[in-house]
CSV table of C-alpha atoms and ligand atoms in Angstrom, one decimal:
chain,number,residue,atom,x,y,z
A,1117,MET,CA,0.0,0.0,0.0
A,1118,ARG,CA,1.3,3.4,-0.8
A,1119,PRO,CA,1.7,5.7,2.1
A,1120,ASP,CA,-0.9,8.6,2.3
A,1121,ARG,CA,1.4,11.6,2.0
A,1122,ARG,CA,-1.3,14.0,3.0
A,1123,ARG,CA,-1.6,12.3,6.3
A,1124,SER,CA,2.0,11.5,7.1
A,1125,ARG,CA,3.8,14.8,6.3
A,1126,LYS,CA,3.6,17.3,9.1
A,1127,PRO,CA,3.4,21.0,8.0
A,1128,GLN,CA,6.6,22.9,8.6
A,1129,ALA,CA,4.9,25.5,10.7
A,1130,GLY,CA,6.7,28.8,10.7
A,1131,ALA,CA,9.1,27.8,7.8
A,1132,PRO,CA,8.3,30.0,4.9
A,1133,LEU,CA,7.8,28.3,1.6
A,1134,THR,CA,8.1,29.4,-2.0
A,1135,LEU,CA,5.0,28.4,-3.9
A,1136,THR,CA,3.7,28.8,-7.5
A,1137,VAL,CA,0.0,29.5,-7.4
A,1138,GLU,CA,-2.0,27.4,-9.9
A,1139,THR,CA,-5.6,28.5,-9.4
A,1140,VAL,CA,-8.0,30.2,-6.9
A,1141,GLY,CA,-10.1,27.8,-5.0
A,1142,ALA,CA,-13.7,28.1,-4.0
A,1143,GLY,CA,-13.0,29.9,-0.7
A,1144,GLY,CA,-11.0,32.5,-2.7
A,1145,ASP,CA,-7.5,31.6,-1.7
A,1146,GLY,CA,-4.7,30.9,-4.1
A,1147,VAL,CA,-3.9,27.2,-4.4
A,1148,ALA,CA,-0.5,25.7,-5.0
A,1149,THR,CA,0.5,22.2,-5.0
A,1150,ARG,CA,3.7,21.1,-3.4
A,1151,ASP,CA,4.8,17.4,-3.0
A,1152,GLY,CA,1.2,16.5,-3.9
A,1153,VAL,CA,-0.2,18.5,-1.0
A,1154,ARG,CA,-2.5,21.5,-1.6
A,1155,HIS,CA,-1.5,24.9,0.1
A,1156,PHE,CA,-4.0,27.5,0.4
A,1157,VAL,CA,-2.6,31.2,0.3
A,1158,PRO,CA,-5.0,34.0,0.9
A,1159,HIS,CA,-4.7,37.0,-1.5
A,1160,ALA,CA,-2.5,35.0,-4.0
A,1161,LEU,CA,-3.4,35.1,-7.7
A,1162,PRO,CA,-2.9,32.3,-10.4
A,1163,GLY,CA,0.6,32.3,-11.9
A,1164,GLU,CA,2.2,34.2,-9.0
A,1165,THR,CA,5.3,33.0,-7.1
A,1166,VAL,CA,4.8,33.8,-3.4
A,1167,VAL,CA,6.4,33.3,-0.2
A,1168,ALA,CA,3.9,31.8,2.4
A,1169,VAL,CA,4.0,30.6,5.9
A,1170,PRO,CA,2.1,27.4,6.8
A,1171,ARG,CA,-0.1,27.8,9.7
A,1172,SER,CA,-2.4,24.7,10.0
A,1173,ARG,CA,-3.2,21.5,8.4
A,1174,SER,CA,-6.5,19.5,7.5
A,1175,ALA,CA,-7.6,16.8,5.3
A,1176,GLU,CA,-8.0,19.5,2.5
A,1177,GLY,CA,-4.3,20.7,2.6
A,1178,VAL,CA,-2.2,23.2,4.4
A,1179,ARG,CA,-3.5,26.8,5.2
A,1180,CYS,CA,-0.9,29.4,4.9
A,1181,THR,CA,-0.5,33.2,5.4
A,1182,LEU,CA,0.9,35.3,2.5
A,1183,GLU,CA,4.4,36.7,3.4
A,1184,ARG,CA,5.2,38.4,0.1
A,1185,VAL,CA,4.7,38.3,-3.6
A,1186,GLU,CA,7.8,37.4,-5.5
A,1187,ASN,CA,6.5,37.6,-9.0
A,1188,ALA,CA,3.2,39.4,-9.3
A,1189,SER,CA,0.4,38.7,-11.8
A,1190,PRO,CA,-0.5,41.2,-14.3
A,1191,GLN,CA,-3.9,41.0,-13.0
A,1192,ARG,CA,-2.9,42.3,-9.5
A,1193,VAL,CA,-4.4,45.7,-8.8
A,1194,THR,CA,-3.8,47.9,-5.8
A,1195,PRO,CA,-6.5,47.3,-3.0
A,1196,PHE,CA,-8.6,50.5,-2.2
A,1197,CYS,CA,-9.0,49.8,1.6
A,1198,PRO,CA,-6.0,50.3,4.0
A,1199,VAL,CA,-7.0,47.2,6.0
A,1200,PHE,CA,-7.5,44.8,3.1
A,1201,GLY,CA,-5.3,41.7,3.7
A,1202,ARG,CA,-5.8,41.9,7.4
A,1203,CYS,CA,-9.5,42.4,7.7
A,1204,GLY,CA,-11.6,39.2,6.9
A,1205,GLY,CA,-14.5,41.3,5.4
A,1206,CYS,CA,-13.1,41.2,1.9
A,1207,ALA,CA,-11.4,38.4,0.1
A,1208,PHE,CA,-10.7,40.3,-3.2
A,1209,GLN,CA,-9.6,43.8,-3.7
A,1210,HIS,CA,-6.3,42.8,-5.4
A,1211,TRP,CA,-7.7,41.0,-8.5
A,1212,ARG,CA,-8.7,42.9,-11.7
A,1213,ARG,CA,-12.5,42.8,-11.8
A,1214,ASP,CA,-12.7,41.2,-15.2
A,1215,ALA,CA,-10.5,38.3,-14.2
A,1216,LEU,CA,-12.5,37.9,-10.9
A,1217,THR,CA,-15.7,37.9,-12.8
A,1218,ALA,CA,-14.5,35.3,-15.2
A,1219,TRP,CA,-13.3,33.1,-12.3
A,1220,LYS,CA,-16.7,33.5,-10.7
A,1221,ARG,CA,-18.6,32.5,-13.9
A,1222,GLU,CA,-16.3,29.5,-14.2
A,1223,ARG,CA,-17.2,28.3,-10.8
A,1224,VAL,CA,-20.8,27.9,-11.9
A,1225,VAL,CA,-19.9,26.1,-15.1
A,1226,ALA,CA,-17.6,23.7,-13.2
A,1227,ALA,CA,-20.2,22.9,-10.6
A,1228,LEU,CA,-22.8,22.2,-13.2
A,1229,ARG,CA,-20.3,20.1,-15.3
A,1230,GLN,CA,-19.4,18.1,-12.1
A,1231,ARG,CA,-23.2,17.3,-12.0
A,1232,GLY,CA,-23.3,16.0,-15.6
A,1233,PHE,CA,-24.4,19.2,-17.4
A,1234,ALA,CA,-21.9,19.0,-20.3
A,1235,ASP,CA,-22.3,22.3,-21.9
A,1236,PRO,CA,-24.4,24.4,-19.4
A,1237,PRO,CA,-26.1,27.6,-20.7
A,1238,VAL,CA,-24.4,30.0,-18.2
A,1239,ALA,CA,-25.0,33.6,-19.2
A,1240,GLU,CA,-22.5,36.5,-18.6
A,1241,VAL,CA,-22.2,37.8,-15.1
A,1242,ARG,CA,-24.4,40.7,-14.2
A,1243,SER,CA,-22.2,42.7,-11.9
A,1244,CYS,CA,-23.3,44.9,-9.0
A,1245,PRO,CA,-21.5,47.9,-7.4
A,1246,GLU,CA,-18.9,47.3,-5.0
A,1247,THR,CA,-19.4,49.9,-2.3
A,1248,THR,CA,-23.2,49.9,-1.6
A,1249,ARG,CA,-23.6,47.2,1.0
A,1250,ARG,CA,-26.6,47.7,3.2
A,1251,ARG,CA,-25.9,45.4,6.0
A,1252,ALA,CA,-23.0,44.1,8.1
A,1253,THR,CA,-22.1,42.7,11.4
A,1254,LEU,CA,-19.1,44.3,13.3
A,1255,ALA,CA,-17.4,42.7,16.4
A,1256,LEU,CA,-16.7,44.7,19.4
A,1257,LYS,CA,-13.9,43.2,21.5
A,1258,ASP,CA,-11.9,45.0,24.4
A,1259,GLY,CA,-12.6,48.4,23.1
A,1260,ARG,CA,-12.0,47.6,19.2
A,1261,LEU,CA,-14.9,47.7,16.9
A,1262,GLY,CA,-14.3,46.2,13.4
A,1263,PHE,CA,-14.3,43.1,11.4
A,1264,SER,CA,-12.9,39.7,12.4
A,1265,GLU,CA,-9.6,38.9,10.8
A,1266,ALA,CA,-9.8,36.1,8.4
A,1267,ALA,CA,-9.9,32.6,10.1
A,1268,SER,CA,-9.4,34.2,13.5
A,1269,HIS,CA,-11.4,35.9,16.4
A,1270,ALA,CA,-9.2,38.7,16.4
A,1271,VAL,CA,-10.9,42.1,15.6
A,1272,VAL,CA,-9.3,44.4,13.0
A,1273,PRO,CA,-10.5,47.8,14.2
A,1274,VAL,CA,-11.8,50.2,11.7
A,1275,ASP,CA,-13.2,53.8,11.8
A,1276,ALA,CA,-15.1,53.4,8.4
A,1277,CYS,CA,-15.7,50.8,5.8
A,1278,PRO,CA,-15.6,51.9,2.1
A,1279,VAL,CA,-17.6,48.8,1.1
A,1280,LEU,CA,-20.5,49.8,3.2
A,1281,ARG,CA,-23.1,52.5,2.3
A,1282,ALA,CA,-21.7,55.9,3.5
A,1283,GLU,CA,-24.4,56.3,6.1
A,1284,LEU,CA,-23.6,53.1,7.9
A,1285,SER,CA,-19.9,53.5,7.6
A,1286,ALA,CA,-20.2,57.0,9.2
A,1287,LEU,CA,-21.7,55.2,12.2
A,1288,ILE,CA,-18.8,53.0,13.0
A,1289,ALA,CA,-16.4,55.3,15.0
A,1290,PRO,CA,-19.3,56.9,17.0
A,1291,LEU,CA,-20.7,53.5,17.8
A,1292,ARG,CA,-17.2,52.4,19.0
A,1293,ARG,CA,-17.0,55.4,21.5
A,1294,LEU,CA,-20.5,54.7,22.7
A,1295,LEU,CA,-20.3,50.9,23.1
A,1296,ALA,CA,-16.6,50.4,24.3
A,1297,PRO,CA,-17.5,51.4,27.9
A,1298,LEU,CA,-20.8,49.5,27.9
A,1299,ALA,CA,-19.7,46.0,26.8
A,1300,ARG,CA,-16.4,43.9,26.5
A,1301,GLU,CA,-17.7,41.8,23.6
A,1302,ALA,CA,-20.6,42.3,21.3
A,1303,ALA,CA,-21.7,41.8,17.8
A,1304,VAL,CA,-23.2,45.0,16.2
A,1305,ALA,CA,-25.4,44.4,13.2
A,1306,LEU,CA,-26.1,47.5,10.9
A,1307,THR,CA,-28.9,47.5,8.4
A,1308,TRP,CA,-29.8,50.4,6.1
A,1309,THR,CA,-33.6,50.3,5.8
A,1310,ASP,CA,-35.9,52.6,4.0
A,1311,SER,CA,-36.5,54.4,7.4
A,1312,GLY,CA,-32.8,54.9,8.1
A,1313,ALA,CA,-30.2,52.8,10.0
A,1314,ASP,CA,-31.3,49.9,12.1
A,1315,VAL,CA,-28.7,48.9,14.6
A,1316,LEU,CA,-28.9,45.8,16.8
A,1317,VAL,CA,-26.3,45.1,19.5
A,1318,ARG,CA,-25.9,41.4,20.6
A,1319,ALA,CA,-24.1,41.2,24.0
A,1320,ALA,CA,-23.9,38.8,26.9
A,1321,ALA,CA,-25.4,41.2,29.5
A,1322,GLU,CA,-28.2,43.9,29.3
A,1323,PRO,CA,-27.0,47.5,29.3
A,1324,GLY,CA,-26.6,48.6,32.9
A,1325,GLY,CA,-28.5,51.2,34.7
A,1326,TRP,CA,-30.6,54.1,33.7
A,1327,GLU,CA,-27.5,56.3,32.6
A,1328,GLU,CA,-26.4,53.6,30.1
A,1329,ARG,CA,-29.8,53.4,28.5
A,1330,GLN,CA,-30.0,57.0,28.4
A,1331,ALA,CA,-26.7,57.2,26.6
A,1332,LEU,CA,-28.0,54.7,24.2
A,1333,ALA,CA,-31.3,56.6,23.5
A,1334,ASP,CA,-29.3,59.8,23.1
A,1335,PHE,CA,-27.0,58.3,20.6
A,1336,ALA,CA,-29.8,57.0,18.6
A,1337,ALA,CA,-31.5,60.5,18.6
A,1338,ALA,CA,-28.2,62.3,17.8
A,1339,HIS,CA,-27.4,60.0,14.9
A,1340,ASP,CA,-31.1,59.8,13.6
A,1341,LEU,CA,-31.1,56.0,13.9
A,1342,ALA,CA,-34.5,54.5,12.9
A,1343,ARG,CA,-34.1,52.0,15.6
A,1344,LEU,CA,-31.6,50.9,18.2
A,1345,SER,CA,-32.2,47.5,19.8
A,1346,TRP,CA,-30.2,45.3,22.3
A,1347,ASP,CA,-30.2,41.6,22.5
A,1348,SER,CA,-28.7,40.0,25.5
A,1349,GLY,CA,-29.8,36.4,24.6
A,1350,SER,CA,-33.5,36.5,25.0
A,1351,GLY,CA,-34.6,38.4,21.9
A,1352,ALA,CA,-33.9,42.0,20.5
A,1353,VAL,CA,-35.4,44.7,22.8
A,1354,PRO,CA,-35.8,48.2,21.0
A,1355,LEU,CA,-34.1,51.0,23.3
A,1356,ALA,CA,-35.0,53.7,20.8
A,1357,THR,CA,-37.3,53.7,17.8
A,1358,ALA,CA,-37.6,57.0,15.9
A,1359,ARG,CA,-39.4,55.3,13.1
A,1360,PRO,CA,-40.2,51.6,12.6
A,1361,PRO,CA,-37.7,50.2,10.0
A,1362,THR,CA,-39.4,49.2,6.9
A,1363,MET,CA,-38.3,48.0,3.4
A,1364,ARG,CA,-40.2,48.9,0.3
A,1365,ILE,CA,-40.5,46.0,-1.9
A,1366,GLY,CA,-42.1,47.2,-5.2
A,1367,GLU,CA,-45.0,49.4,-4.1
A,1368,VAL,CA,-45.4,47.6,-0.7
A,1369,ALA,CA,-43.8,48.8,2.6
A,1370,VAL,CA,-42.8,45.8,4.6
A,1371,ALA,CA,-41.8,46.1,8.3
A,1372,PHE,CA,-38.2,44.9,8.9
A,1373,PRO,CA,-37.9,42.6,11.9
A,1374,ASP,CA,-34.5,42.5,13.8
A,1375,ALA,CA,-32.0,40.5,11.9
A,1376,ALA,CA,-34.4,39.4,9.1
A,1377,PHE,CA,-32.8,38.3,5.8
A,1378,LEU,CA,-32.1,41.0,3.4
A,1379,GLN,CA,-30.0,40.8,0.1
A,1380,PRO,CA,-26.6,42.7,0.8
A,1381,SER,CA,-27.4,45.6,-1.6
A,1382,ALA,CA,-30.4,47.3,-3.1
A,1383,GLU,CA,-28.8,46.9,-6.6
A,1384,GLY,CA,-28.2,43.1,-6.0
A,1385,GLU,CA,-31.8,42.7,-4.9
A,1386,ALA,CA,-32.9,44.5,-8.1
A,1387,ALA,CA,-30.8,42.4,-10.4
A,1388,LEU,CA,-32.1,39.2,-8.8
A,1389,ARG,CA,-35.5,40.4,-9.0
A,1390,GLY,CA,-35.2,41.5,-12.6
A,1391,ALA,CA,-33.7,38.0,-13.6
A,1392,VAL,CA,-36.4,36.1,-11.8
A,1393,LEU,CA,-39.3,38.2,-13.4
A,1394,GLU,CA,-37.7,37.9,-16.8
A,1395,GLU,CA,-37.6,34.0,-16.5
A,1396,LEU,CA,-41.1,33.9,-15.0
A,1397,GLY,CA,-42.7,35.7,-18.0
A,1398,GLY,CA,-46.4,36.0,-17.5
A,1399,ALA,CA,-46.9,33.0,-15.1
A,1400,ALA,CA,-50.1,33.4,-13.4
A,1401,ARG,CA,-50.1,31.0,-10.6
A,1402,VAL,CA,-46.6,31.0,-8.7
A,1403,ALA,CA,-45.1,29.7,-5.6
A,1404,ASP,CA,-42.2,31.7,-4.0
A,1405,LEU,CA,-40.5,29.3,-1.5
A,1406,PHE,CA,-37.9,30.6,0.9
A,1407,CYS,CA,-39.7,33.9,0.3
A,1408,GLY,CA,-38.2,36.0,3.4
A,1409,LEU,CA,-40.0,39.4,3.4
A,1410,GLY,CA,-41.4,38.7,0.0
A,1411,THR,CA,-38.7,40.1,-2.1
A,1412,PHE,CA,-39.9,38.2,-5.2
A,1413,ALA,CA,-43.6,37.3,-4.1
A,1414,LEU,CA,-44.6,40.9,-3.8
A,1415,PRO,CA,-43.3,42.0,-7.3
A,1416,ILE,CA,-44.6,38.8,-8.8
A,1417,ALA,CA,-48.1,39.5,-7.2
A,1418,ARG,CA,-48.3,42.7,-9.3
A,1419,ALA,CA,-49.1,40.6,-12.5
A,1420,ALA,CA,-49.9,37.0,-11.2
A,1421,GLU,CA,-53.3,35.8,-10.2
A,1422,ARG,CA,-52.1,33.8,-7.3
A,1423,VAL,CA,-48.9,33.6,-5.3
A,1424,VAL,CA,-48.1,31.2,-2.5
A,1425,ALA,CA,-45.2,32.4,-0.3
A,1426,ALA,CA,-43.6,30.4,2.4
A,1427,ASP,CA,-40.6,30.6,4.7
A,1428,ALA,CA,-39.5,29.2,8.2
A,1429,ASP,CA,-38.7,32.8,9.6
A,1430,GLY,CA,-41.8,33.4,11.7
A,1431,ALA,CA,-41.0,37.1,12.0
A,1432,ALA,CA,-40.5,37.6,8.4
A,1433,ILE,CA,-43.7,35.8,7.6
A,1434,ALA,CA,-45.6,37.8,10.3
A,1435,ALA,CA,-44.2,41.1,8.5
A,1436,LEU,CA,-45.2,39.9,5.0
A,1437,THR,CA,-48.6,38.6,6.2
A,1438,ALA,CA,-49.4,42.1,7.7
A,1439,ALA,CA,-48.1,43.9,4.5
A,1440,VAL,CA,-50.1,41.8,2.3
A,1441,ALA,CA,-53.3,42.6,4.3
A,1442,ALA,CA,-52.4,46.3,4.6
A,1443,ASN,CA,-52.3,46.5,0.8
A,1444,GLY,CA,-55.4,44.4,0.0
A,1445,LEU,CA,-53.5,41.6,-1.6
A,1446,GLY,CA,-55.0,38.9,0.7
A,1447,LYS,CA,-57.0,37.3,-2.1
A,1448,ARG,CA,-53.9,36.9,-4.4
A,1449,VAL,CA,-51.1,36.3,-1.9
A,1450,ALA,CA,-51.3,33.3,0.5
A,1451,VAL,CA,-48.4,33.4,3.2
A,1452,ALA,CA,-47.3,30.4,5.2
A,1453,ALA,CA,-44.7,29.8,8.0
A,1454,ARG,CA,-43.2,26.5,6.8
A,1455,ASP,CA,-39.9,24.4,7.4
A,1456,LEU,CA,-39.3,23.4,3.7
A,1457,PHE,CA,-36.4,21.3,4.6
A,1458,ARG,CA,-38.5,18.9,6.8
A,1459,ASP,CA,-41.9,19.7,5.2
A,1460,PRO,CA,-41.4,20.8,1.7
A,1461,LEU,CA,-44.5,21.8,-0.3
A,1462,PRO,CA,-45.5,18.5,-1.9
A,1463,ALA,CA,-45.8,17.8,-5.5
A,1464,ALA,CA,-49.6,17.5,-5.3
A,1465,GLU,CA,-49.7,21.2,-4.2
A,1466,LEU,CA,-47.3,22.3,-6.8
A,1467,ASP,CA,-49.2,20.5,-9.7
A,1468,GLY,CA,-51.8,23.3,-10.3
A,1469,LEU,CA,-49.1,26.1,-10.5
A,1470,ASP,CA,-47.5,27.6,-13.6
A,1471,ALA,CA,-44.1,28.2,-12.0
A,1472,VAL,CA,-42.3,27.8,-8.7
A,1473,VAL,CA,-39.5,30.2,-7.5
A,1474,PHE,CA,-37.1,28.9,-4.8
A,1475,ASP,CA,-34.3,30.8,-3.0
A,1476,PRO,CA,-33.0,28.6,-0.2
A,1477,PRO,CA,-29.9,29.3,2.1
A,1478,ARG,CA,-26.5,28.1,1.4
A,1479,ALA,CA,-27.4,24.5,2.2
A,1480,GLY,CA,-29.7,24.4,-0.9
A,1481,ALA,CA,-33.1,22.9,-1.1
A,1482,ALA,CA,-32.7,19.2,-1.9
A,1483,ALA,CA,-36.0,18.0,-0.3
A,1484,GLN,CA,-38.1,20.8,-2.0
A,1485,ALA,CA,-36.3,20.0,-5.4
A,1486,ARG,CA,-37.4,16.5,-5.3
A,1487,GLU,CA,-41.0,17.7,-4.8
A,1488,ILE,CA,-40.8,19.9,-7.8
A,1489,ALA,CA,-39.1,17.2,-9.9
A,1490,ALA,CA,-42.0,14.9,-9.0
A,1491,SER,CA,-44.8,17.6,-9.7
A,1492,ALA,CA,-46.3,18.6,-13.1
A,1493,VAL,CA,-45.2,22.3,-12.6
A,1494,PRO,CA,-43.6,23.3,-16.1
A,1495,LEU,CA,-41.2,26.0,-14.9
A,1496,ALA,CA,-38.9,26.2,-11.8
A,1497,VAL,CA,-36.9,29.3,-11.1
A,1498,ALA,CA,-33.9,28.6,-8.8
A,1499,VAL,CA,-32.1,31.5,-7.0
A,1500,SER,CA,-28.9,30.3,-5.0
A,1501,CYS,CA,-25.9,31.8,-3.3
A,1502,ASN,CA,-24.0,28.5,-3.5
A,1503,PRO,CA,-22.9,27.1,-6.9
A,1504,ALA,CA,-22.2,23.7,-5.3
A,1505,THR,CA,-25.8,23.2,-3.7
A,1506,PHE,CA,-27.4,24.7,-6.7
A,1507,ALA,CA,-25.8,22.2,-9.1
A,1508,ARG,CA,-26.9,19.4,-6.8
A,1509,ASP,CA,-30.5,20.7,-6.8
A,1510,ALA,CA,-30.2,21.4,-10.7
A,1511,ARG,CA,-29.4,17.7,-11.1
A,1512,ILE,CA,-32.4,16.6,-9.0
A,1513,LEU,CA,-34.7,18.9,-11.4
A,1514,ALA,CA,-33.0,17.5,-14.5
A,1515,ASP,CA,-33.4,13.8,-13.4
A,1516,GLY,CA,-37.1,14.7,-12.9
A,1517,GLY,CA,-37.4,15.8,-16.6
A,1518,PHE,CA,-36.6,19.4,-16.5
A,1519,THR,CA,-34.1,21.2,-19.0
A,1520,LEU,CA,-31.8,23.8,-17.7
A,1521,ALA,CA,-32.8,26.6,-19.9
A,1522,ALA,CA,-30.4,29.5,-18.5
A,1523,ALA,CA,-28.4,30.0,-15.5
A,1524,ILE,CA,-27.7,33.8,-14.9
A,1525,PRO,CA,-24.8,34.6,-12.4
A,1526,VAL,CA,-25.5,37.8,-10.4
A,1527,ASP,CA,-22.4,39.1,-8.8
A,1528,GLN,CA,-23.9,40.9,-5.7
A,1529,PHE,CA,-20.9,40.0,-3.4
A,1530,PRO,CA,-18.2,41.5,-5.7
A,1531,LEU,CA,-15.3,41.6,-3.1
A,1532,SER,CA,-16.0,38.1,-1.7
A,1533,PRO,CA,-15.6,34.5,-3.3
A,1534,HIS,CA,-19.6,34.4,-3.3
A,1535,LEU,CA,-21.9,34.5,-6.2
A,1536,GLU,CA,-25.6,34.3,-6.7
A,1537,VAL,CA,-27.3,32.5,-9.6
A,1538,VAL,CA,-30.8,32.7,-11.1
A,1539,ALA,CA,-31.5,29.6,-13.2
A,1540,ALA,CA,-34.7,28.7,-15.2
A,1541,PHE,CA,-35.6,24.9,-15.6
A,1542,ARG,CA,-38.3,24.2,-18.1
A,1543,ARG,CA,-40.1,21.0,-18.8
B,2185,SAM,C1,-31.4,33.5,0.7
B,2185,SAM,S1,-32.7,33.9,1.8
B,2185,SAM,C2,-33.9,34.5,0.5
B,2185,SAM,C3,-35.1,35.2,1.0
B,2185,SAM,C4,-35.9,36.0,0.0
B,2185,SAM,N1,-36.1,35.2,-1.2
B,2185,SAM,C5,-35.1,37.2,-0.4
B,2185,SAM,O1,-34.6,37.3,-1.6
B,2185,SAM,O2,-35.0,38.2,0.5
B,2185,SAM,C6,-33.3,32.3,2.3
B,2185,SAM,C7,-34.4,32.2,3.1
B,2185,SAM,O3,-34.5,30.9,3.5
B,2185,SAM,C8,-35.3,30.9,4.9
B,2185,SAM,N2,-35.1,29.6,5.4
B,2185,SAM,C9,-34.0,29.2,6.0
B,2185,SAM,N3,-34.3,27.9,6.3
B,2185,SAM,C10,-35.4,27.5,5.9
B,2185,SAM,C11,-36.1,26.3,6.1
B,2185,SAM,N4,-35.8,25.2,6.6
B,2185,SAM,N5,-37.5,26.3,5.6
B,2185,SAM,C12,-38.1,27.4,5.0
B,2185,SAM,N6,-37.3,28.5,4.9
B,2185,SAM,C13,-36.0,28.7,5.3
B,2185,SAM,C14,-34.7,32.1,5.6
B,2185,SAM,O4,-35.5,32.4,6.5
B,2185,SAM,C15,-34.5,33.1,4.5
B,2185,SAM,O5,-35.6,33.9,4.4
């Protein structure tokens, strides 16, 4: 038996290695093979010779940190943020955008090929702006507020973040001054809603006495926050609400519950919505599964006769139900709280529909895809943020008699390795 070199060879921690980067892996790191073992080097580009320090080893290979680039790729560009490389928030500011976009598109093609789609119809990537993120979670630790370092719990302190919408970025330094004396550790979630900034602090303990609560309320007023809430483990409690946060989806205003799912930018959401509506055409009876606040269900309801919307998040479903009622849409939009992993909408209930849209979390929607495959519904539109589970679910649909008609990559996470895909499957 040949020895398993991956298992037997110890990483030489601390001894720098000179590596030639072959490709960029799914996680965004440069990948170099040395003695048959894959080495992952953040911020290294294909074709580059780099000096990297091995840090840890797993079944996948050796994780390294980049010490220096000896021979830079012509595709390398200067990052625009001073903490890029240390801050774990962005994986890519150093790669020319056209090359990065081509790499992302190729990931979708490769994932589909792996699942037996020989020549998948993957469209050109629809790109979104880099600096309009409307949600982010920062970490507060020992007086530092910032983003976690890549693969570490250390906080890289920042006073601003050029990737966030300017209104949210401007809150970072004042929030540090406010919160550092109030909590040793906390997670601070910022969301830009149509009512203004919504700030949620998650910390182990409640804010102390009256004075601390007053300081928080004063801060909310001084910075014109829509809402400031605190969650010490038993749910978010609003400490100041100037305007209830809402999101406008088409013509409908939906209340924004604490920590509800929101696409990362308004532009990304619009691109996804555009692609979904294009593929749906004039479908009259539609299901929107994993619907969240109704990002697709509400615009679909403008033209469709009947929309069935379901999601497991009770707060999002309550907000959507209230918005449907307040806008007189109750006869056309049926909203249900449902765990679609354990209890997918069954084929028999899908049979009468013209189309189904499904937009699951990164784990994908294998159980729901099996029900769609077993149903008579003629069109399924998948929205996915994970090419691997997307391709797995695509295989389930293809085995059930669907043809993959189009896959449209939408790059709404431009500085990360992530990519969204909208795909149409037709019988
Ligand atoms: C990627 S988000 C999409 C939400 C919405 N379509 C949008 O664009 O805003 C995924 C959604 O899946 C929901 N979800 C997660 N696990 C679920 C489950 N087991 N059953 C049903 N919904 C689930 C989440 O609450 C979230 O709203």
